Short mmCIF file of C-alpha atoms in Angstrom, two decimals:
data_model
loop_
_atom_site.label_atom_id
_atom_site.label_comp_id
_atom_site.label_asym_id
_atom_site.label_seq_id
_atom_site.Cartn_x
_atom_site.Cartn_y
_atom_site.Cartn_z
CA MET A 1 -42.42 4.44 0.47
CA ILE A 2 -39.53 3.70 -1.87
CA GLN A 3 -36.78 6.31 -1.82
CA ASN A 4 -33.53 6.83 -3.63
CA LYS A 5 -31.11 8.75 -1.39
CA THR A 6 -27.89 10.26 -2.77
CA LEU A 7 -25.19 12.00 -0.75
CA LEU A 8 -24.35 15.28 -2.50
CA ARG A 9 -21.96 16.88 -0.03
CA SER A 10 -20.39 16.15 3.34
CA GLN A 11 -18.25 18.48 5.43
CA ALA A 12 -17.54 18.80 9.16
CA GLY A 13 -20.15 16.18 9.97
CA VAL A 14 -22.85 17.94 7.95
CA ARG A 15 -24.45 15.97 5.14
CA LEU A 16 -26.59 17.07 2.22
CA HIS A 17 -28.70 14.30 0.67
CA ARG A 18 -30.93 14.34 -2.39
CA ILE A 19 -34.02 12.24 -1.66
CA GLU A 20 -36.23 11.11 -4.52
CA ASP A 21 -39.59 9.52 -3.75
CA LEU A 22 -40.05 6.71 -6.26
CA ALA A 23 -43.39 5.39 -5.03
CA THR A 24 -45.64 8.10 -6.36
CA ARG A 25 -46.69 8.79 -9.93
CA GLN A 26 -45.42 12.32 -9.67
CA ARG A 27 -41.73 12.28 -8.81
CA GLN A 28 -40.92 14.27 -5.68
CA ILE A 29 -37.39 15.42 -4.89
CA LEU A 30 -36.37 16.86 -1.53
CA PHE A 31 -33.00 17.79 -0.06
CA ARG A 32 -32.07 16.94 3.55
CA VAL A 33 -29.39 18.62 5.65
CA SER A 34 -28.31 16.64 8.71
CA THR A 35 -25.60 17.27 11.31
CA HIS A 36 -23.92 15.89 14.43
CA ARG A 37 -25.15 18.90 16.37
CA GLU A 38 -28.40 18.61 18.32
CA VAL A 39 -30.39 20.04 15.43
CA GLN A 40 -33.04 17.93 13.72
CA PRO A 41 -32.46 17.15 10.02
CA LYS A 42 -34.28 19.64 7.83
CA LEU A 43 -35.92 19.09 4.45
CA TYR A 44 -35.86 21.61 1.61
CA PRO A 45 -37.82 21.51 -1.66
CA ASP A 46 -35.18 23.54 -3.50
CA GLU A 47 -31.51 22.59 -4.01
CA ALA A 48 -30.28 26.20 -3.80
CA MET A 49 -32.00 26.64 -0.42
CA ALA A 50 -30.52 23.34 0.76
CA ASN A 51 -27.02 24.40 -0.31
CA ARG A 52 -27.33 27.66 1.60
CA ALA A 53 -28.57 25.79 4.69
CA PHE A 54 -25.70 23.32 4.31
CA ALA A 55 -23.13 26.16 4.24
CA ARG A 56 -24.68 27.79 7.33
CA GLU A 57 -24.71 24.49 9.20
CA VAL A 58 -21.07 23.74 8.29
CA ALA A 59 -20.07 27.16 9.68
CA ALA A 60 -22.08 26.53 12.87
CA SER A 61 -20.67 23.01 13.24
CA LEU A 62 -17.09 24.26 12.94
CA GLU A 63 -17.80 26.57 15.91
CA ASP A 64 -19.50 23.84 17.99
CA PRO A 65 -17.18 22.49 20.76
CA VAL A 66 -18.45 18.91 20.39
CA VAL A 67 -17.89 18.86 16.64
CA ARG A 68 -14.49 20.51 17.03
CA GLY A 69 -13.59 17.76 19.52
CA LEU A 70 -14.62 15.08 17.01
CA ILE A 71 -12.47 16.76 14.36
CA ALA A 72 -9.50 17.04 16.76
CA ARG A 73 -9.75 13.31 17.59
CA GLY A 74 -9.90 12.46 13.89
CA ASP A 75 -13.46 11.09 14.03
CA LEU A 76 -14.65 13.75 11.56
CA SER A 77 -12.96 15.47 8.67
CA PRO A 78 -13.26 19.26 8.52
CA ASN A 79 -13.42 19.03 4.73
#
């Protein structure tokens, strides 16, 4: 499967990617939210849903002690 992956947003270790499947005749676009927390990356078919999930995950990550430790050490940027 050939994919084109584009980073749309990144904050507090949370990333929002736009993933376009280039191998099929009908173009498929999905959005993936991934994090440093122990939560599996999630796929969304709609960009608005993905943006809401991204915002929720950023808020949760900023409360997570492990992520806060990474930010305090300078390994992650809160912005």
